[in-house]
Amino acid sequence: MNIGKSLTLLIVAAALTYPLVPQSSDYIIHVMTLAMVYMILAMGLNIVPGFCGLLDLGYVGFYGIGAYTAGLLTIHYDMSFWVIVPLAALNGALWGALLGAPTLRLTGDYFAIVTFGFSELVVLFLTNEIWLTRGPLGLPGIQPITVNLTWLNDAWYFQFYDKTPNFYVVALLVGLVFFIMRRMEDSRLGRAWYAIREDPLAAASCGVNILNYKVIAFAISAAIGAVGGCFYARWSMFLSPDMFKFWESFLVLCMVVLGGLGNIKGALVGAVILVCLGEVLREVLTSFGLPPETRFMAYGLIMVLIMRFKPAGFFPAIASSGRSNPLLLDLQKRLAARNAPKEEPRDAAA
Amino acid sequence: MLEQQLINGLTLGLIYALIAVGYTMVYGVIQLINFAHGEIYMLGAFFCVTFITAAGMPFYVAILMAIICCMLCGILLDIIAYRPLRKAPRLAALITAIGMSIFLQNVALIIWGSRSRPFPQAALPSFFREKALVMGDVSLTWLQLFIFAVAIIMMIGLYLTINKTRIGTAMRALAQNKTAASLMGINVNYVISFTFALGSAMGAVAGILVSVYYNTLYPTMGYTAGVKAFAAAVLGGIGSVPGAMVGGVVLGVAEALGAGYVSSLYRDGVAYAVMIAVIIFRPSGILGRSVVDKA
């Protein structure tokens, strides 16, 4: 095991045990939980622009759908969190597929704009359908996640409950999503996505059904976003349409791009960096007496600078020029080997 | 009722058209959705008000100064943010554009504060609020007539610039084929800067007209207006200047009718729904030619 890997494991282990330390600060636990929410979102968003090369500006729409699904189910039906998560994911995937199926034929900017319009429509729906969402008043009184820990002795139970089990629930979700992403990356699915990103024409001529794979990517990405929203609803115990404005989509996109498009670990690092940067900037700027808007200004500027000097982010995915990509070459070789016998007679005829 | 809605819709539509023209010109020439264009529109309104209140300029002079400032902002935006990325992937340029939009919006929030402010009424010509024409329930104010006149004059001016001047010919050549145009001796960067300046001037005028029409301006006003203008540009066929004009008017009228007869809550939703529908069913828009995606 190399040093980098051991160090990463050490940091992860330290972060995971931190809430059990009696002197742990609630603020730090809060920030870590927030960072993990964004990790889920960044990993989910990474699928569409990172793996497929399509800019999705409406990711927050699925996040909002997941959050409101969870919030409403909790309030009206008092369901367990573990029942709600798959339901919210399904609902997210459904909307992802519904939006994706007709629009994923579009390329580049057009697709970005359609997704953007979709997320704006979601916010309008949440604001105006007052009978369902209470509109701008927001949705208060969502029960937090409870974990039954009666088997622990009193002292441990108290300590654990006091720090809220949310931290471990979201850590579990991050682990789950990370695992799924890693499995997908190396599967047929992931290879098809890479091929589409690098050269759609080559991928299509290798027999990849571009539209199907794109819709699957979009639906999975939406489902993961909805899971993030689901946790967020139960954690914050309050939802309002304002939380799901375009700004959030942009923030998650910043995380993905900063970490490195198409790189799962990059998305995790990007989420941690930007959440921490947000907190640090807030502290620093308020101590200088500057208004909070300077923070968003800084984000915008950082994004421009990253694009200018590091367009592929800090941990770029595999070589992004079409021809030299080993994954694509591998795919082409395999498909060529499989199709080779069938093509012989045609050559003979010619 | 219907006639009044049509008049209101037409007023808004002409303003959308003015902003949409800025989007569509930039898209036509460098294939970039300039997300920060809505912020230029907002800056136009704020510059104008600041020149009136802080520098005590008369209304028309302040408009002229605001236009000049916005043209400079547009050119600077191109030079600082977009020019270094001319050869970068489309995704990078698009993200930069969003970054610049958020940056400018928050700069304005810091400078002018987040509260919306009224347009200084004392500086306006007094006849603006008077009715020019009253027929039964329907009325048309002088301000609306002024907006019609300004928008139409600017559109005609733009049409003549693009079709009858040397620089307009260069712009059209660039939109066709950048490499070929540069081989013919066209200074590509100069023409692109000119395009940004022209689009920004139209955007600034639109911002001023809207803030006078609604008697309010706020630093986040560029966001929705930008989206709607973009929807108008898409509706008319992105890259096509007459298309943007038609799209703006159609969208304004659709919005006024939608708000009047369907639901005023989804007023902004009309633009998004129209945009999504057009992109799905007719990506080339009403007047657009079908474009080959060069991503």
Short mmCIF file of C-alpha atoms in Angstrom, two decimals, chain B residues 10-281:
data_model
loop_
_atom_site.label_atom_id
_atom_site.label_comp_id
_atom_site.label_asym_id
_atom_site.label_seq_id
_atom_site.Cartn_x
_atom_site.Cartn_y
_atom_site.Cartn_z
CA LEU B 10 -45.76 43.52 -27.13
CA THR B 11 -43.96 46.05 -24.93
CA LEU B 12 -42.25 43.30 -22.96
CA GLY B 13 -41.63 41.28 -26.08
CA LEU B 14 -39.77 44.10 -27.79
CA ILE B 15 -37.55 44.45 -24.72
CA TYR B 16 -36.88 40.70 -24.68
CA ALA B 17 -36.05 40.95 -28.35
CA LEU B 18 -33.44 43.63 -27.61
CA ILE B 19 -31.69 41.36 -25.10
CA ALA B 20 -32.13 38.27 -27.25
CA VAL B 21 -30.33 39.96 -30.12
CA GLY B 22 -27.22 40.20 -27.93
CA TYR B 23 -27.29 36.49 -27.18
CA THR B 24 -27.90 35.45 -30.71
CA MET B 25 -25.17 37.63 -32.22
CA VAL B 26 -22.53 36.29 -29.86
CA TYR B 27 -23.74 32.75 -30.42
CA GLY B 28 -23.72 33.23 -34.14
CA VAL B 29 -20.15 34.47 -34.18
CA ILE B 30 -18.38 32.34 -31.54
CA GLN B 31 -20.97 29.64 -30.69
CA LEU B 32 -20.98 30.58 -27.02
CA ILE B 33 -24.02 31.08 -24.80
CA ASN B 34 -22.97 34.24 -23.06
CA PHE B 35 -24.65 33.66 -19.71
CA ALA B 36 -23.30 36.96 -18.41
CA HIS B 37 -25.37 38.91 -20.95
CA GLY B 38 -28.22 39.21 -18.45
CA GLU B 39 -25.78 40.87 -16.07
CA ILE B 40 -24.83 43.44 -18.71
CA TYR B 41 -28.53 44.26 -19.00
CA MET B 42 -28.73 44.70 -15.20
CA LEU B 43 -25.57 46.84 -15.20
CA GLY B 44 -27.12 49.05 -17.88
CA ALA B 45 -30.01 49.92 -15.59
CA PHE B 46 -27.75 50.50 -12.57
CA PHE B 47 -25.23 52.62 -14.48
CA CYS B 48 -28.05 54.78 -15.78
CA VAL B 49 -29.58 55.33 -12.33
CA THR B 50 -26.18 55.96 -10.78
CA PHE B 51 -25.33 58.57 -13.42
CA ILE B 52 -28.64 60.28 -12.73
CA THR B 53 -28.52 60.21 -8.92
CA ALA B 54 -24.79 60.47 -8.20
CA ALA B 55 -23.61 62.57 -11.14
CA GLY B 56 -26.85 64.49 -11.69
CA MET B 57 -26.92 63.85 -15.42
CA PRO B 58 -30.08 64.40 -17.45
CA PHE B 59 -31.98 61.23 -18.49
CA TYR B 60 -30.85 61.01 -22.11
CA VAL B 61 -27.19 61.74 -21.31
CA ALA B 62 -27.25 59.09 -18.58
CA ILE B 63 -28.63 56.58 -21.07
CA LEU B 64 -25.83 57.37 -23.48
CA MET B 65 -23.18 57.06 -20.76
CA ALA B 66 -24.68 53.77 -19.52
CA ILE B 67 -24.59 52.39 -23.05
CA ILE B 68 -20.92 53.31 -23.42
CA CYS B 69 -20.06 51.76 -20.04
CA CYS B 70 -21.89 48.56 -20.91
CA MET B 71 -20.16 48.32 -24.27
CA LEU B 72 -16.84 48.56 -22.45
CA CYS B 73 -17.99 45.90 -19.97
CA GLY B 74 -18.97 43.61 -22.83
CA ILE B 75 -15.62 44.04 -24.55
CA LEU B 76 -13.74 43.49 -21.27
CA LEU B 77 -15.82 40.39 -20.56
CA ASP B 78 -14.79 38.95 -23.88
CA ILE B 79 -11.12 39.84 -23.49
CA ILE B 80 -10.78 38.65 -19.90
CA ALA B 81 -13.02 35.63 -19.76
CA TYR B 82 -13.72 34.26 -23.22
CA ARG B 83 -10.75 35.10 -25.41
CA PRO B 84 -8.30 32.80 -23.55
CA LEU B 85 -10.75 29.94 -24.07
CA ARG B 86 -11.37 30.27 -27.81
CA LYS B 87 -9.75 26.93 -28.52
CA ALA B 88 -10.82 25.20 -25.29
CA PRO B 89 -13.67 22.68 -25.16
CA ARG B 90 -17.18 24.15 -25.30
CA LEU B 91 -17.91 22.93 -21.79
CA ALA B 92 -15.08 25.06 -20.36
CA ALA B 93 -16.29 28.23 -22.08
CA LEU B 94 -19.88 27.65 -20.95
CA ILE B 95 -18.82 27.15 -17.34
CA THR B 96 -16.70 30.32 -17.53
CA ALA B 97 -19.73 32.21 -18.78
CA ILE B 98 -21.80 31.03 -15.80
CA GLY B 99 -18.92 31.91 -13.47
CA MET B 100 -18.74 35.44 -14.89
CA SER B 101 -22.49 35.81 -14.54
CA ILE B 102 -22.38 34.92 -10.84
CA PHE B 103 -19.31 37.10 -10.33
CA LEU B 104 -20.89 40.18 -11.91
CA GLN B 105 -24.19 39.68 -10.15
CA ASN B 106 -22.50 39.58 -6.76
CA VAL B 107 -20.25 42.54 -7.57
CA ALA B 108 -23.45 44.48 -8.24
CA LEU B 109 -24.95 43.19 -4.98
CA ILE B 110 -21.91 44.49 -3.10
CA ILE B 111 -21.82 47.86 -4.84
CA TRP B 112 -25.54 48.67 -4.91
CA GLY B 113 -26.97 46.48 -2.14
CA SER B 114 -29.55 43.76 -2.46
CA ARG B 115 -32.69 45.90 -2.07
CA SER B 116 -34.64 46.85 -5.11
CA ARG B 117 -34.80 50.57 -5.73
CA PRO B 118 -37.19 52.75 -7.73
CA PHE B 119 -36.11 54.55 -10.87
CA PRO B 120 -35.61 58.25 -10.03
CA GLN B 121 -38.90 59.63 -11.34
CA ALA B 122 -37.81 63.26 -11.26
CA ALA B 123 -35.29 62.62 -14.01
CA LEU B 124 -37.85 61.12 -16.38
CA PRO B 125 -39.61 63.22 -18.97
CA SER B 126 -43.02 64.07 -17.45
CA PHE B 127 -45.08 62.85 -20.41
CA PHE B 128 -44.03 59.19 -19.85
CA ARG B 129 -46.83 58.40 -17.42
CA GLU B 130 -49.52 60.09 -19.45
CA LYS B 131 -51.80 58.13 -21.70
CA ALA B 132 -51.20 58.57 -25.37
CA LEU B 133 -54.25 56.73 -26.53
CA VAL B 134 -57.39 55.56 -24.75
CA MET B 135 -59.98 53.42 -26.51
CA GLY B 136 -62.57 52.07 -24.11
CA ASP B 137 -60.76 49.87 -21.59
CA VAL B 138 -57.57 49.82 -23.59
CA SER B 139 -54.89 52.40 -23.03
CA LEU B 140 -51.43 53.00 -24.33
CA THR B 141 -49.00 55.16 -22.39
CA TRP B 142 -46.38 57.43 -23.90
CA LEU B 143 -43.78 55.29 -22.15
CA GLN B 144 -44.96 52.23 -24.06
CA LEU B 145 -44.85 54.19 -27.29
CA PHE B 146 -41.34 55.36 -26.40
CA ILE B 147 -40.29 51.73 -25.81
CA PHE B 148 -41.80 50.66 -29.15
CA ALA B 149 -40.00 53.47 -30.93
CA VAL B 150 -36.62 52.91 -29.30
CA ALA B 151 -36.74 49.14 -29.81
CA ILE B 152 -37.80 49.40 -33.43
CA ILE B 153 -35.23 52.09 -34.25
CA MET B 154 -32.47 50.01 -32.64
CA MET B 155 -33.54 46.91 -34.54
CA ILE B 156 -33.52 48.74 -37.84
CA GLY B 157 -30.13 50.20 -36.98
CA LEU B 158 -28.82 46.77 -36.15
CA TYR B 159 -30.24 45.29 -39.33
CA LEU B 160 -28.54 47.99 -41.39
CA THR B 161 -25.25 47.55 -39.49
CA ILE B 162 -25.19 43.83 -40.10
CA ASN B 163 -26.29 43.91 -43.71
CA LYS B 164 -24.96 47.14 -45.14
CA THR B 165 -21.63 47.91 -43.49
CA ARG B 166 -18.15 46.47 -43.82
CA ILE B 167 -18.01 45.33 -40.20
CA GLY B 168 -21.43 43.71 -40.54
CA THR B 169 -20.21 41.77 -43.54
CA ALA B 170 -17.18 40.70 -41.48
CA MET B 171 -19.49 39.51 -38.70
CA ARG B 172 -21.51 37.44 -41.12
CA ALA B 173 -18.35 36.02 -42.63
CA LEU B 174 -17.11 35.05 -39.17
CA ALA B 175 -20.39 33.35 -38.38
CA GLN B 176 -20.03 31.31 -41.56
CA ASN B 177 -16.44 30.22 -41.14
CA LYS B 178 -13.94 31.73 -38.78
CA THR B 179 -10.83 30.31 -40.39
CA ALA B 180 -11.81 31.32 -43.90
CA ALA B 181 -12.71 34.80 -42.66
CA SER B 182 -9.33 35.26 -41.01
CA LEU B 183 -7.61 34.10 -44.19
CA MET B 184 -9.47 36.86 -46.03
CA GLY B 185 -7.78 39.40 -43.78
CA ILE B 186 -10.53 39.92 -41.20
CA ASN B 187 -9.25 40.76 -37.75
CA VAL B 188 -11.18 38.10 -35.88
CA ASN B 189 -10.71 39.42 -32.35
CA TYR B 190 -11.67 42.94 -33.40
CA VAL B 191 -14.89 41.74 -34.98
CA ILE B 192 -15.77 39.61 -31.96
CA SER B 193 -15.19 42.59 -29.65
CA PHE B 194 -17.43 44.68 -31.90
CA THR B 195 -20.13 41.99 -31.67
CA PHE B 196 -19.93 42.03 -27.88
CA ALA B 197 -20.08 45.82 -27.82
CA LEU B 198 -23.12 45.91 -30.10
CA GLY B 199 -24.95 43.23 -28.13
CA SER B 200 -24.11 44.92 -24.83
CA ALA B 201 -25.44 48.26 -26.07
CA MET B 202 -28.78 46.65 -26.96
CA GLY B 203 -28.82 44.86 -23.60
CA ALA B 204 -28.11 48.09 -21.71
CA VAL B 205 -30.96 49.90 -23.44
CA ALA B 206 -33.28 47.00 -22.60
CA GLY B 207 -32.24 47.14 -18.95
CA ILE B 208 -32.94 50.86 -18.74
CA LEU B 209 -36.30 50.52 -20.49
CA VAL B 210 -37.42 47.71 -18.18
CA SER B 211 -36.40 49.54 -15.02
CA VAL B 212 -38.32 52.62 -16.20
CA TYR B 213 -41.33 50.51 -17.26
CA TYR B 214 -41.60 48.62 -13.96
CA ASN B 215 -40.11 51.50 -11.94
CA THR B 216 -37.76 49.14 -10.13
CA LEU B 217 -34.28 47.72 -10.45
CA TYR B 218 -32.34 45.16 -8.41
CA PRO B 219 -29.02 43.35 -8.87
CA THR B 220 -30.56 39.95 -9.57
CA MET B 221 -32.84 41.24 -12.33
CA GLY B 222 -30.47 40.03 -15.02
CA TYR B 223 -31.09 36.41 -14.18
CA THR B 224 -34.72 35.93 -15.23
CA ALA B 225 -34.48 38.48 -18.01
CA GLY B 226 -31.43 36.69 -19.34
CA VAL B 227 -33.18 33.35 -19.31
CA LYS B 228 -36.23 34.76 -21.05
CA ALA B 229 -34.16 36.49 -23.67
CA PHE B 230 -32.28 33.30 -24.23
CA ALA B 231 -35.58 31.48 -24.59
CA ALA B 232 -36.56 34.11 -27.15
CA ALA B 233 -33.31 33.60 -29.03
CA VAL B 234 -33.86 29.84 -29.06
CA LEU B 235 -37.48 30.29 -30.10
CA GLY B 236 -36.52 32.40 -33.07
CA GLY B 237 -33.59 30.20 -33.96
CA ILE B 238 -30.33 30.84 -32.21
CA GLY B 239 -27.77 32.56 -34.38
CA SER B 240 -30.44 34.34 -36.41
CA VAL B 241 -30.90 38.05 -35.68
CA PRO B 242 -34.38 38.45 -37.22
CA GLY B 243 -35.29 35.23 -35.42
CA ALA B 244 -34.37 36.74 -32.07
CA MET B 245 -36.59 39.72 -32.79
CA VAL B 246 -39.57 37.57 -33.75
CA GLY B 247 -38.90 35.18 -30.85
CA GLY B 248 -38.80 38.03 -28.34
CA VAL B 249 -42.13 39.45 -29.46
CA VAL B 250 -43.80 36.02 -29.59
CA LEU B 251 -42.51 35.15 -26.14
CA GLY B 252 -43.59 38.47 -24.63
CA VAL B 253 -47.11 38.11 -26.03
CA ALA B 254 -47.30 34.43 -24.99
CA GLU B 255 -46.23 35.37 -21.50
CA ALA B 256 -48.77 38.19 -21.18
CA LEU B 257 -51.57 35.95 -22.47
CA GLY B 258 -50.45 33.06 -20.28
CA ALA B 259 -50.39 35.28 -17.21
CA GLY B 260 -53.73 36.82 -18.10
CA TYR B 261 -55.71 33.71 -19.02
CA VAL B 262 -53.98 30.69 -17.49
CA SER B 263 -52.17 31.45 -14.27
CA SER B 264 -50.18 34.50 -13.28
CA LEU B 265 -48.15 32.32 -10.91
CA TYR B 266 -46.51 30.53 -13.81
CA ARG B 267 -45.69 33.72 -15.68
CA ASP B 268 -41.97 32.89 -15.74
CA GLY B 269 -42.76 29.26 -16.42
CA VAL B 270 -44.13 30.14 -19.86
CA ALA B 271 -40.64 31.06 -21.03
CA TYR B 272 -39.07 27.84 -19.78
CA ALA B 273 -41.86 25.67 -21.13
CA VAL B 274 -41.72 27.38 -24.53
CA MET B 275 -37.94 27.00 -24.57
CA ILE B 276 -38.00 23.30 -23.72
CA ALA B 277 -40.76 22.59 -26.22
CA VAL B 278 -38.97 24.46 -29.02
CA ILE B 279 -35.65 22.78 -28.32
CA ILE B 280 -37.26 19.35 -28.37
CA PHE B 281 -39.52 19.76 -31.39
#
